[in-house]
Short mmCIF file of C-alpha atoms (C1' of nucleotides) in Angstrom, two decimals:
data_model
loop_
_atom_site.label_atom_id
_atom_site.label_comp_id
_atom_site.label_asym_id
_atom_site.label_seq_id
_atom_site.Cartn_x
_atom_site.Cartn_y
_atom_site.Cartn_z
CA MET A 1 -96.71 -169.81 13.01
CA THR A 2 -93.10 -168.76 13.15
CA ALA A 3 -91.36 -166.14 11.07
CA PRO A 4 -90.25 -167.11 7.58
CA THR A 5 -87.35 -169.55 7.81
CA THR A 6 -84.12 -167.84 6.82
CA ARG A 7 -84.22 -164.11 6.30
CA THR A 8 -81.22 -163.09 4.28
CA ASP A 9 -79.65 -159.67 4.61
CA PRO A 10 -81.28 -157.25 2.12
CA GLU A 11 -77.88 -155.90 1.03
CA LEU A 12 -76.90 -159.47 0.16
CA ALA A 13 -80.15 -160.11 -1.66
CA ARG A 14 -79.53 -156.96 -3.68
CA LEU A 15 -76.05 -158.18 -4.66
CA ALA A 16 -77.34 -161.66 -5.46
CA ALA A 17 -80.03 -160.18 -7.70
CA SER A 18 -77.41 -158.06 -9.47
CA PHE A 19 -75.30 -161.16 -9.99
CA GLU A 20 -78.34 -162.99 -11.32
CA ARG A 21 -78.92 -160.30 -13.94
CA LEU A 22 -75.20 -160.22 -14.75
CA PHE A 23 -75.36 -163.99 -15.18
CA GLU A 24 -78.10 -163.59 -17.78
CA LEU A 25 -76.08 -160.88 -19.51
CA LEU A 26 -72.93 -162.99 -19.69
CA ARG A 27 -74.96 -165.93 -20.92
CA ARG A 28 -75.98 -163.90 -23.96
CA LEU A 29 -72.68 -162.07 -24.50
CA THR A 30 -70.71 -164.91 -26.11
CA PRO A 31 -71.44 -165.76 -29.74
CA GLU A 32 -72.06 -168.95 -31.70
CA PRO A 33 -74.12 -171.25 -29.62
CA MET A 34 -71.89 -173.87 -28.02
CA SER A 35 -72.55 -175.75 -24.82
CA LEU A 36 -70.92 -174.38 -21.69
CA THR A 37 -69.11 -177.69 -21.23
CA SER A 38 -67.80 -177.75 -24.80
CA ALA A 39 -66.50 -174.20 -24.54
CA SER A 40 -64.99 -174.82 -21.11
CA THR A 41 -63.30 -178.04 -22.27
CA LEU A 42 -61.75 -176.32 -25.29
CA ARG A 43 -60.53 -173.42 -23.14
CA ARG A 44 -58.97 -175.91 -20.71
CA LEU A 45 -57.15 -177.76 -23.50
CA ASP A 46 -55.96 -174.44 -24.92
CA ARG A 47 -54.79 -173.15 -21.55
CA ALA A 48 -53.36 -176.25 -19.89
CA GLY A 49 -52.44 -178.58 -22.76
CA ASP A 50 -53.31 -182.23 -23.41
CA HIS A 51 -55.50 -184.14 -20.95
CA ARG A 52 -56.66 -187.69 -20.47
CA LEU A 53 -60.31 -188.11 -21.35
CA SER A 54 -61.09 -189.08 -17.77
CA GLU A 55 -59.27 -185.99 -16.46
CA LEU A 56 -61.49 -183.82 -18.64
CA ALA A 57 -64.61 -185.57 -17.38
CA THR A 58 -63.64 -184.96 -13.75
CA ALA A 59 -62.53 -181.37 -14.35
CA GLU A 60 -65.75 -180.48 -16.16
CA GLY A 61 -67.99 -182.31 -13.74
CA VAL A 62 -69.53 -184.71 -16.26
CA THR A 63 -69.45 -188.50 -16.50
CA GLN A 64 -66.90 -190.41 -18.55
CA PRO A 65 -69.49 -191.48 -21.17
CA ALA A 66 -70.62 -187.86 -21.54
CA MET A 67 -67.02 -186.79 -22.13
CA THR A 68 -66.48 -189.63 -24.61
CA GLN A 69 -69.37 -188.27 -26.66
CA LEU A 70 -68.34 -184.64 -26.29
CA VAL A 71 -64.79 -185.43 -27.43
CA SER A 72 -66.22 -187.42 -30.36
CA ARG A 73 -68.28 -184.41 -31.47
CA LEU A 74 -65.33 -182.04 -31.06
CA GLU A 75 -63.16 -184.46 -33.03
CA ARG A 76 -65.76 -184.78 -35.77
CA ASP A 77 -65.76 -180.95 -35.99
CA GLY A 78 -61.96 -180.87 -36.22
CA LEU A 79 -61.48 -179.02 -32.91
CA VAL A 80 -59.58 -181.78 -31.03
CA VAL A 81 -57.82 -185.06 -31.82
CA ARG A 82 -57.55 -188.31 -29.86
CA ALA A 83 -53.96 -189.50 -29.35
CA GLY A 84 -52.72 -192.67 -27.71
CA HIS A 85 -50.66 -192.76 -24.53
CA PRO A 86 -47.03 -193.95 -25.04
CA SER A 87 -46.91 -196.40 -22.15
CA ASP A 88 -50.53 -197.16 -21.22
CA GLY A 89 -52.69 -198.54 -24.01
CA ARG A 90 -55.92 -197.87 -22.16
CA VAL A 91 -55.45 -194.11 -22.00
CA VAL A 92 -56.84 -191.64 -24.56
CA MET A 93 -55.07 -188.29 -24.64
CA VAL A 94 -57.09 -185.37 -26.00
CA ARG A 95 -55.32 -182.54 -27.83
CA ILE A 96 -56.72 -179.28 -29.19
CA THR A 97 -56.12 -178.58 -32.90
CA ASP A 98 -55.17 -175.28 -34.53
CA ALA A 99 -58.82 -174.88 -35.57
CA GLY A 100 -59.87 -175.47 -31.96
CA ARG A 101 -57.45 -172.82 -30.72
CA GLU A 102 -58.66 -170.36 -33.30
CA LEU A 103 -62.25 -170.93 -32.22
CA VAL A 104 -61.39 -170.33 -28.55
CA HIS A 105 -59.53 -167.14 -29.34
CA ARG A 106 -62.17 -165.82 -31.72
CA ARG A 107 -64.96 -166.39 -29.19
CA ARG A 108 -62.95 -164.66 -26.49
CA GLU A 109 -62.24 -161.72 -28.79
CA VAL A 110 -65.89 -161.22 -29.68
CA ARG A 111 -66.91 -161.41 -26.05
CA ASP A 112 -64.23 -158.87 -25.09
CA LEU A 113 -65.33 -156.46 -27.80
CA ARG A 114 -68.96 -156.68 -26.72
CA LEU A 115 -68.05 -156.14 -23.09
CA ALA A 116 -65.82 -153.21 -24.06
CA ALA A 117 -68.72 -151.61 -25.93
CA LEU A 118 -70.87 -151.83 -22.80
CA LEU A 119 -68.14 -150.51 -20.49
CA ALA A 120 -67.56 -147.58 -22.83
CA GLU A 121 -71.05 -146.34 -21.99
CA LEU A 122 -70.37 -146.21 -18.25
CA SER A 123 -69.04 -143.12 -16.54
CA PRO A 124 -65.27 -143.19 -15.94
CA ALA A 125 -65.87 -143.59 -12.21
CA ASP A 126 -68.26 -146.52 -12.67
CA ARG A 127 -65.94 -148.14 -15.17
CA ALA A 128 -63.03 -147.81 -12.76
CA ALA A 129 -65.13 -149.34 -9.99
CA VAL A 130 -65.98 -152.38 -12.11
CA VAL A 131 -62.38 -152.86 -13.24
CA ALA A 132 -61.16 -152.49 -9.67
CA VAL A 133 -63.49 -155.19 -8.38
CA ALA A 134 -62.11 -157.86 -10.75
CA PRO A 135 -59.42 -159.11 -8.32
CA VAL A 136 -62.01 -159.34 -5.56
CA LEU A 137 -64.29 -161.43 -7.78
CA ASP A 138 -61.32 -163.70 -8.51
CA HIS A 139 -60.76 -164.06 -4.79
CA LEU A 140 -64.42 -164.96 -4.39
CA THR A 141 -64.25 -167.69 -7.03
CA GLU A 142 -61.04 -169.02 -5.49
CA LEU A 143 -62.78 -169.26 -2.11
CA ALA A 144 -65.61 -171.19 -3.74
CA LYS A 145 -63.21 -173.83 -5.00
CA GLY A 146 -62.07 -174.54 -1.48
CA ALA A 147 -65.63 -174.79 -0.14
CA MET B 1 -47.21 -161.95 -41.29
CA THR B 2 -49.12 -159.14 -39.64
CA ALA B 3 -49.76 -158.61 -35.97
CA PRO B 4 -52.71 -160.45 -34.41
CA THR B 5 -55.98 -158.84 -35.54
CA THR B 6 -57.68 -157.03 -32.69
CA ARG B 7 -55.66 -156.57 -29.54
CA THR B 8 -58.03 -155.93 -26.70
CA ASP B 9 -57.00 -153.90 -23.72
CA PRO B 10 -55.41 -156.22 -21.12
CA GLU B 11 -57.37 -154.57 -18.31
CA LEU B 12 -60.56 -155.44 -20.17
CA ALA B 13 -59.42 -158.99 -20.85
CA ARG B 14 -58.71 -159.33 -17.15
CA LEU B 15 -62.22 -158.20 -16.27
CA ALA B 16 -63.78 -160.45 -18.90
CA ALA B 17 -61.88 -163.44 -17.52
CA SER B 18 -63.04 -162.57 -13.99
CA PHE B 19 -66.62 -162.38 -15.21
CA GLU B 20 -66.18 -165.73 -16.96
CA ARG B 21 -65.07 -167.36 -13.72
CA LEU B 22 -67.85 -165.63 -11.79
CA PHE B 23 -70.31 -167.02 -14.34
CA GLU B 24 -69.05 -170.54 -13.64
CA LEU B 25 -69.28 -169.88 -9.91
CA LEU B 26 -72.86 -168.62 -10.06
CA ARG B 27 -73.80 -171.54 -12.27
CA ARG B 28 -72.64 -173.95 -9.58
CA LEU B 29 -73.94 -171.93 -6.64
CA THR B 30 -77.62 -172.73 -7.21
CA PRO B 31 -78.83 -176.18 -6.22
CA GLU B 32 -80.99 -178.81 -7.90
CA PRO B 33 -79.92 -179.03 -11.49
CA MET B 34 -82.43 -177.26 -13.70
CA SER B 35 -81.89 -175.80 -17.14
CA LEU B 36 -81.12 -172.09 -17.32
CA THR B 37 -84.24 -171.54 -19.43
CA SER B 38 -86.51 -173.48 -17.05
CA ALA B 39 -85.24 -171.52 -14.05
CA SER B 40 -85.44 -168.20 -15.86
CA THR B 41 -88.98 -168.92 -17.07
CA LEU B 42 -90.18 -169.79 -13.57
CA ARG B 43 -88.53 -166.67 -12.13
CA ARG B 44 -90.26 -164.56 -14.79
CA LEU B 45 -93.68 -166.05 -14.01
CA ASP B 46 -93.06 -165.52 -10.30
CA ARG B 47 -91.92 -161.93 -10.77
CA ALA B 48 -94.20 -160.65 -13.53
CA GLY B 49 -97.28 -162.87 -13.38
CA ASP B 50 -99.06 -164.86 -16.09
CA HIS B 51 -97.74 -164.84 -19.64
CA ARG B 52 -98.86 -166.11 -23.00
CA LEU B 53 -96.82 -169.07 -24.14
CA SER B 54 -95.55 -167.08 -27.12
CA GLU B 55 -94.53 -164.20 -24.83
CA LEU B 56 -92.44 -166.62 -22.79
CA ALA B 57 -90.78 -168.00 -25.93
CA THR B 58 -89.80 -164.52 -27.10
CA ALA B 59 -88.67 -163.36 -23.67
CA GLU B 60 -86.49 -166.43 -23.15
CA GLY B 61 -85.12 -166.43 -26.66
CA VAL B 62 -86.37 -169.89 -27.64
CA THR B 63 -88.80 -171.02 -30.34
CA GLN B 64 -92.49 -171.55 -29.73
CA PRO B 65 -92.23 -175.36 -30.05
CA ALA B 66 -89.39 -175.37 -27.52
CA MET B 67 -91.52 -173.36 -25.08
CA THR B 68 -94.50 -175.66 -25.70
CA GLN B 69 -92.35 -178.58 -24.58
CA LEU B 70 -90.78 -176.73 -21.67
CA VAL B 71 -94.20 -175.67 -20.37
CA SER B 72 -95.42 -179.26 -20.76
CA ARG B 73 -92.55 -180.53 -18.61
CA LEU B 74 -93.11 -177.81 -16.00
CA GLU B 75 -96.82 -178.63 -16.00
CA ARG B 76 -96.14 -182.35 -15.62
CA ASP B 77 -93.94 -181.51 -12.62
CA GLY B 78 -96.69 -179.35 -11.09
CA LEU B 79 -94.75 -176.08 -11.32
CA VAL B 80 -97.06 -174.26 -13.77
CA VAL B 81 -100.56 -174.68 -15.22
CA ARG B 82 -101.99 -173.89 -18.64
CA ALA B 83 -105.07 -171.66 -18.55
CA GLY B 84 -107.26 -170.53 -21.41
CA HIS B 85 -107.66 -166.92 -22.46
CA PRO B 86 -111.15 -165.46 -21.78
CA SER B 87 -111.65 -163.83 -25.16
CA ASP B 88 -109.16 -165.49 -27.53
CA GLY B 89 -109.42 -169.24 -27.85
CA ARG B 90 -106.03 -169.58 -29.52
CA VAL B 91 -104.09 -168.21 -26.59
CA VAL B 92 -102.56 -170.34 -23.82
CA MET B 93 -101.86 -168.46 -20.61
CA VAL B 94 -99.15 -169.94 -18.38
CA ARG B 95 -99.40 -169.50 -14.61
CA ILE B 96 -96.94 -170.50 -11.88
CA THR B 97 -98.30 -172.74 -9.13
CA ASP B 98 -97.63 -172.51 -5.40
CA ALA B 99 -95.16 -175.38 -5.80
CA GLY B 100 -93.44 -173.46 -8.59
CA ARG B 101 -93.16 -170.36 -6.41
CA GLU B 102 -91.76 -172.37 -3.55
CA LEU B 103 -89.13 -173.86 -5.83
CA VAL B 104 -88.07 -170.42 -7.10
CA HIS B 105 -87.83 -169.04 -3.57
CA ARG B 106 -86.03 -172.06 -2.17
CA ARG B 107 -83.42 -171.99 -4.92
CA ARG B 108 -82.86 -168.28 -4.40
CA GLU B 109 -82.56 -168.74 -0.65
CA VAL B 110 -79.96 -171.47 -0.95
CA ARG B 111 -77.98 -169.45 -3.45
CA ASP B 112 -78.08 -166.39 -1.18
CA LEU B 113 -76.88 -168.40 1.80
CA ARG B 114 -74.01 -169.87 -0.18
CA LEU B 115 -73.05 -166.47 -1.52
CA ALA B 116 -73.20 -165.01 2.00
CA ALA B 117 -70.86 -167.72 3.22
CA LEU B 118 -68.35 -166.80 0.54
CA LEU B 119 -68.65 -163.06 1.18
CA ALA B 120 -68.10 -163.64 4.88
CA GLU B 121 -64.60 -164.85 4.08
CA LEU B 122 -63.65 -161.63 2.31
CA SER B 123 -62.02 -158.73 4.13
CA PRO B 124 -64.48 -155.98 5.12
CA ALA B 125 -62.95 -153.68 2.49
CA ASP B 126 -63.29 -156.26 -0.30
CA ARG B 127 -66.80 -157.11 0.77
CA ALA B 128 -67.74 -153.43 0.74
CA ALA B 129 -66.23 -153.05 -2.75
CA VAL B 130 -68.31 -155.94 -4.10
CA VAL B 131 -71.51 -154.67 -2.50
CA ALA B 132 -70.83 -151.16 -3.79
CA VAL B 133 -70.41 -152.35 -7.36
CA ALA B 134 -73.89 -153.92 -7.51
CA PRO B 135 -75.63 -150.76 -8.81
CA VAL B 136 -72.96 -150.40 -11.50
CA LEU B 137 -73.50 -154.00 -12.60
CA ASP B 138 -77.22 -153.26 -12.83
CA HIS B 139 -76.46 -150.27 -15.00
CA LEU B 140 -74.31 -152.51 -17.20
CA THR B 141 -77.07 -155.07 -17.68
CA GLU B 142 -79.56 -152.28 -18.42
CA LEU B 143 -77.24 -150.96 -21.11
CA ALA B 144 -77.01 -154.45 -22.62
CA LYS B 145 -80.78 -154.59 -23.01
CA GLY B 146 -80.71 -151.50 -25.15
CA ALA B 147 -77.91 -152.79 -27.36
"C1'" DT C 1 -105.57 -165.10 -44.57
"C1'" DA C 2 -103.02 -164.39 -40.21
"C1'" DT C 3 -102.07 -165.79 -35.52
"C1'" DT C 4 -101.39 -169.16 -31.76
"C1'" DG C 5 -100.04 -173.22 -30.45
"C1'" DT C 6 -98.96 -178.28 -31.20
"C1'" DT C 7 -97.02 -182.33 -33.52
"C1'" DA C 8 -93.25 -184.62 -36.19
"C1'" DT C 9 -88.54 -185.21 -36.69
"C1'" DA C 10 -83.72 -184.67 -35.79
"C1'" DC C 11 -79.64 -183.38 -33.23
"C1'" DT C 12 -76.97 -182.04 -28.86
"C1'" DC C 13 -76.01 -183.13 -24.29
"C1'" DT C 14 -76.55 -185.57 -20.19
"C1'" DA C 15 -77.09 -189.84 -17.11
"C1'" DT C 16 -76.79 -194.97 -15.66
"C1'" DA C 17 -75.75 -199.66 -16.83
"C1'" DA C 18 -73.34 -202.97 -19.40
"C1'" DC C 19 -69.46 -204.01 -22.09
"C1'" DT C 20 -64.34 -204.16 -24.11
"C1'" DA C 21 -59.54 -203.74 -23.80
"C1'" DT C 22 -55.51 -203.13 -21.23
"C1'" DA C 23 -52.87 -203.20 -16.84
"C1'" DT D 1 -59.27 -207.80 -10.33
"C1'" DA D 2 -58.98 -202.87 -11.32
"C1'" DT D 3 -58.75 -199.05 -14.59
"C1'" DA D 4 -59.79 -196.39 -18.99
"C1'" DG D 5 -62.80 -195.87 -22.25
"C1'" DT D 6 -66.86 -197.08 -25.26
"C1'" DT D 7 -71.52 -198.64 -26.41
"C1'" DA D 8 -76.52 -199.01 -25.31
"C1'" DT D 9 -80.39 -196.76 -23.85
"C1'" DA D 10 -83.25 -193.10 -22.06
"C1'" DG D 11 -84.60 -188.44 -21.23
"C1'" DA D 12 -84.11 -183.07 -21.37
"C1'" DG D 13 -83.74 -179.42 -24.35
"C1'" DT D 14 -83.24 -177.28 -28.74
"C1'" DA D 15 -84.37 -176.34 -33.87
"C1'" DT D 16 -87.16 -176.35 -38.41
"C1'" DA D 17 -91.10 -177.84 -40.97
"C1'" DA D 18 -95.76 -179.22 -41.21
"C1'" DC D 19 -100.19 -179.13 -39.11
"C1'" DA D 20 -104.68 -177.73 -36.40
"C1'" DA D 21 -107.59 -174.45 -34.37
"C1'" DT D 22 -109.17 -169.94 -33.84
"C1'" DA D 23 -109.48 -165.03 -35.20
#
DNA sequence: TATTGTTATACTCTATAACTATA
DNA sequence: TATAGTTATAGAGTATAACAATA
């Protein structure tokens, strides 16, 4: 018998466990049940403008048929519209509507307010530490994209 | 026209956006696609032992029928077993199997290794800042439970 | 009668395979 | 022939309503 395969650094395991709990917290912090992909797609359209349907599928990591259905549901709910492409008849351009934008902004606002309420209960020093670590977390997520 | 309703502190919005991206990162960091509820349920059974089916439903925030089905799928896949209750014939106790435990541990190990690889690319100061913030994040998630 | 769990039904969300329309 | 998108089909995962078994 050999030692257990990979023994990860306990400091790392501690951080990973903290992240795991934070993950659960964030999962419950945003209101109005909506799939992660739906919410992410709407945010993308709000942030970066119109996209081809196939671009959305690739960006969100789902198949083209899955995105076809997602866009159909969003369109049925009045959150996006399908528009043709001027020079290529095969292409479907997806555009967010005013209602879609409002939904994105409202969800973000509620989430921010809830997070603010939690942060308000931390000590000033702890709050400062969390706020200060934001750029580092961004760096971490940027690194992950490259990997 | 009045000003936009609630204007949240930009520092807070920044942190919330960082958390949002971290959420996406963590979601993609763990291997073998498995629903958040399935993974969370298995982790709970691994960590805190046997549970009644109804306890699991409440703890995971899903309905009893949804948990009935989830447990059935986990049982079919050999990750949990249903056991009777010694003194109350209505109760179904759910127990994780060795295979279920192995799955939980393997997923955690892979996630830790991937996280370690990312952290290794940070500067020592940034890495220290992230590690140092772990207890504060735990405090934050504890506060959320009370709310 | 109340509690615990399951079954019935319906909808979202995802995948793979087959198809249509345009280039 | 290749590309963009849809339709067909199947399964996971969720809900509410109705039911069965036990307390």
